[in-house]
Amino acid sequence: MVQTLVSVADAGAPPPANLLPESESIYRMCRETRSVAELSAELKIPMGVTQVLLSDLADQGHVYIHPTITGHSPSENQVLERALRGLERLFQ
Amino acid sequence: MDSNVSSNNSSGPASLVSTKIVVAGGFGAGKTTLVSSVSEIPPVSTEAVMTEASREHDDTSITPDKVTTTVAMDFGRLTLDQELIMYMFGTPGQARFWFMWDDIVRGAVGAVIVVDPRRLADSFDAVDYFEKQQSIPYVVALNKFDGQLDYTIEQIREALEIAPEVPIVDFDARDRRSAGGVLTCLLEYAISRPKSGELVG
C-alpha cells in the first residue's frame, strides 16, 4: 500500500549485484525506513512501478516490508489508541 | 563498525509500523491546506501514471490508442510515537480521477471530507463515495474560511445526507491546532466504531 514502510536489513551493506538502476536507487534510499509514497516521490518513479520493484526486492529478501495498521480488526485498536495519544500530544 | 546510518531509529527500524488517513473533498475545499498545516514535512507530491483514451492532440505513433496521464497526489507525514508513523493522503479533487481513489483509500484507518460550506454541492461526490464504502470511518470537516458558517451543522448534515452517527466539525484548515483537532476527532470516532471483526468474534 502507498503508506507501507520499507527498509533494508543491513543499512551498511552494499546494494546486491545485478539490480536494475531504479531498484538500486530504491535499495539505497531504504537504508533509512521510507514509505512507498516517499520513495516514489523522491525518486520520481511512478507509484505503480515503485510497488512492483519493491515487491521484487522483497521477494529476493533484499528489503523488509513493515506491517501497516488499517484499524479494521479489533486487535488493532491498541495501535489506534496510540495514534490518538500521539495526535493529542501534538495538537493539544 | 557503525551501522547506525539513520538518526532516529533508536528502537530499531524493524519495529516501525505505519498507518494512513485520507483527506477528501471537492476541488479547492482546503485538502492540501489541511495537510500542510499538520504535516511534519512539506506536503509531497507524487505522480500516479494511468492510461486513458487518447485525444487527437495527445496522439503518438508508438501508442496510437492510449496516452498516459499523470495525476499528482499530495501527502504529508506525522510521527505519532517512536514506532508509529501516520501518512495523510489527499485525493484528487476532480471527479474524473476518482477511479484512483480505491488505491489511496484501501487500508486507511479513516477519512476526513473537507467541505467548503459555501459550495456544499462540490462535496456530494465525496460524501457519496464514503457512504458507499461503509468500511472506512469518515468525519466531515467544515472549513470556515472567514470564520463564519451560514448554516447550522444539522442543516449541513441534512443537505449532504450524512448519517447521524458521522461527526461533523467546523475548523480552520490554515490553523495547525484546529486542523489537528479534526484528525483527533477522526481517530476517536474510528476507535469508538464497532469493527466488522467483532460480529464474527
JSON list of C-alpha atoms in Angstrom, two decimals, chain B residues 115 117 120 124 127 131 138-142 149 151-170 185 189:
[
{"chain": "B", "resi": 115, "resn": "VAL", "atom": "CA", "xyz": [-16.21, 20.77, 2.91]},
{"chain": "B", "resi": 117, "resn": "PRO", "atom": "CA", "xyz": [-19.72, 25.37, 3.41]},
{"chain": "B", "resi": 120, "resn": "LEU", "atom": "CA", "xyz": [-21.85, 22.27, -0.49]},
{"chain": "B", "resi": 124, "resn": "PHE", "atom": "CA", "xyz": [-21.74, 15.44, -2.84]},
{"chain": "B", "resi": 127, "resn": "VAL", "atom": "CA", "xyz": [-19.75, 12.02, 0.70]},
{"chain": "B", "resi": 131, "resn": "GLU", "atom": "CA", "xyz": [-21.25, 6.41, 2.31]},
{"chain": "B", "resi": 138, "resn": "TYR", "atom": "CA", "xyz": [-15.12, 9.27, 7.99]},
{"chain": "B", "resi": 139, "resn": "VAL", "atom": "CA", "xyz": [-15.74, 12.65, 9.57]},
{"chain": "B", "resi": 140, "resn": "VAL", "atom": "CA", "xyz": [-16.90, 15.81, 7.82]},
{"chain": "B", "resi": 141, "resn": "ALA", "atom": "CA", "xyz": [-14.81, 18.94, 8.45]},
{"chain": "B", "resi": 142, "resn": "LEU", "atom": "CA", "xyz": [-16.37, 22.28, 7.54]},
{"chain": "B", "resi": 149, "resn": "LEU", "atom": "CA", "xyz": [-20.91, 29.47, 8.97]},
{"chain": "B", "resi": 151, "resn": "TYR", "atom": "CA", "xyz": [-25.83, 27.18, 8.12]},
{"chain": "B", "resi": 152, "resn": "THR", "atom": "CA", "xyz": [-26.05, 25.11, 11.28]},
{"chain": "B", "resi": 153, "resn": "ILE", "atom": "CA", "xyz": [-24.24, 21.80, 11.36]},
{"chain": "B", "resi": 154, "resn": "GLU", "atom": "CA", "xyz": [-27.59, 20.00, 11.36]},
{"chain": "B", "resi": 155, "resn": "GLN", "atom": "CA", "xyz": [-28.70, 21.86, 8.24]},
{"chain": "B", "resi": 156, "resn": "ILE", "atom": "CA", "xyz": [-25.49, 20.82, 6.53]},
{"chain": "B", "resi": 157, "resn": "ARG", "atom": "CA", "xyz": [-25.95, 17.21, 7.69]},
{"chain": "B", "resi": 158, "resn": "GLU", "atom": "CA", "xyz": [-29.38, 17.21, 6.11]},
{"chain": "B", "resi": 159, "resn": "ALA", "atom": "CA", "xyz": [-28.25, 18.88, 2.89]},
{"chain": "B", "resi": 160, "resn": "LEU", "atom": "CA", "xyz": [-25.39, 16.41, 2.38]},
{"chain": "B", "resi": 161, "resn": "GLU", "atom": "CA", "xyz": [-27.44, 13.43, 3.65]},
{"chain": "B", "resi": 162, "resn": "ILE", "atom": "CA", "xyz": [-24.80, 12.45, 6.18]},
{"chain": "B", "resi": 163, "resn": "ALA", "atom": "CA", "xyz": [-25.66, 9.63, 8.58]},
{"chain": "B", "resi": 164, "resn": "PRO", "atom": "CA", "xyz": [-26.48, 10.79, 12.13]},
{"chain": "B", "resi": 165, "resn": "GLU", "atom": "CA", "xyz": [-23.52, 8.98, 13.73]},
{"chain": "B", "resi": 166, "resn": "VAL", "atom": "CA", "xyz": [-20.91, 10.65, 11.49]},
{"chain": "B", "resi": 167, "resn": "PRO", "atom": "CA", "xyz": [-19.19, 13.53, 13.31]},
{"chain": "B", "resi": 168, "resn": "ILE", "atom": "CA", "xyz": [-19.34, 16.94, 11.65]},
{"chain": "B", "resi": 169, "resn": "VAL", "atom": "CA", "xyz": [-16.94, 19.57, 12.96]},
{"chain": "B", "resi": 170, "resn": "ASP", "atom": "CA", "xyz": [-16.03, 23.06, 11.88]},
{"chain": "B", "resi": 185, "resn": "CYS", "atom": "CA", "xyz": [-11.83, 13.63, 16.13]},
{"chain": "B", "resi": 189, "resn": "TYR", "atom": "CA", "xyz": [-14.56, 8.08, 16.00]}
]
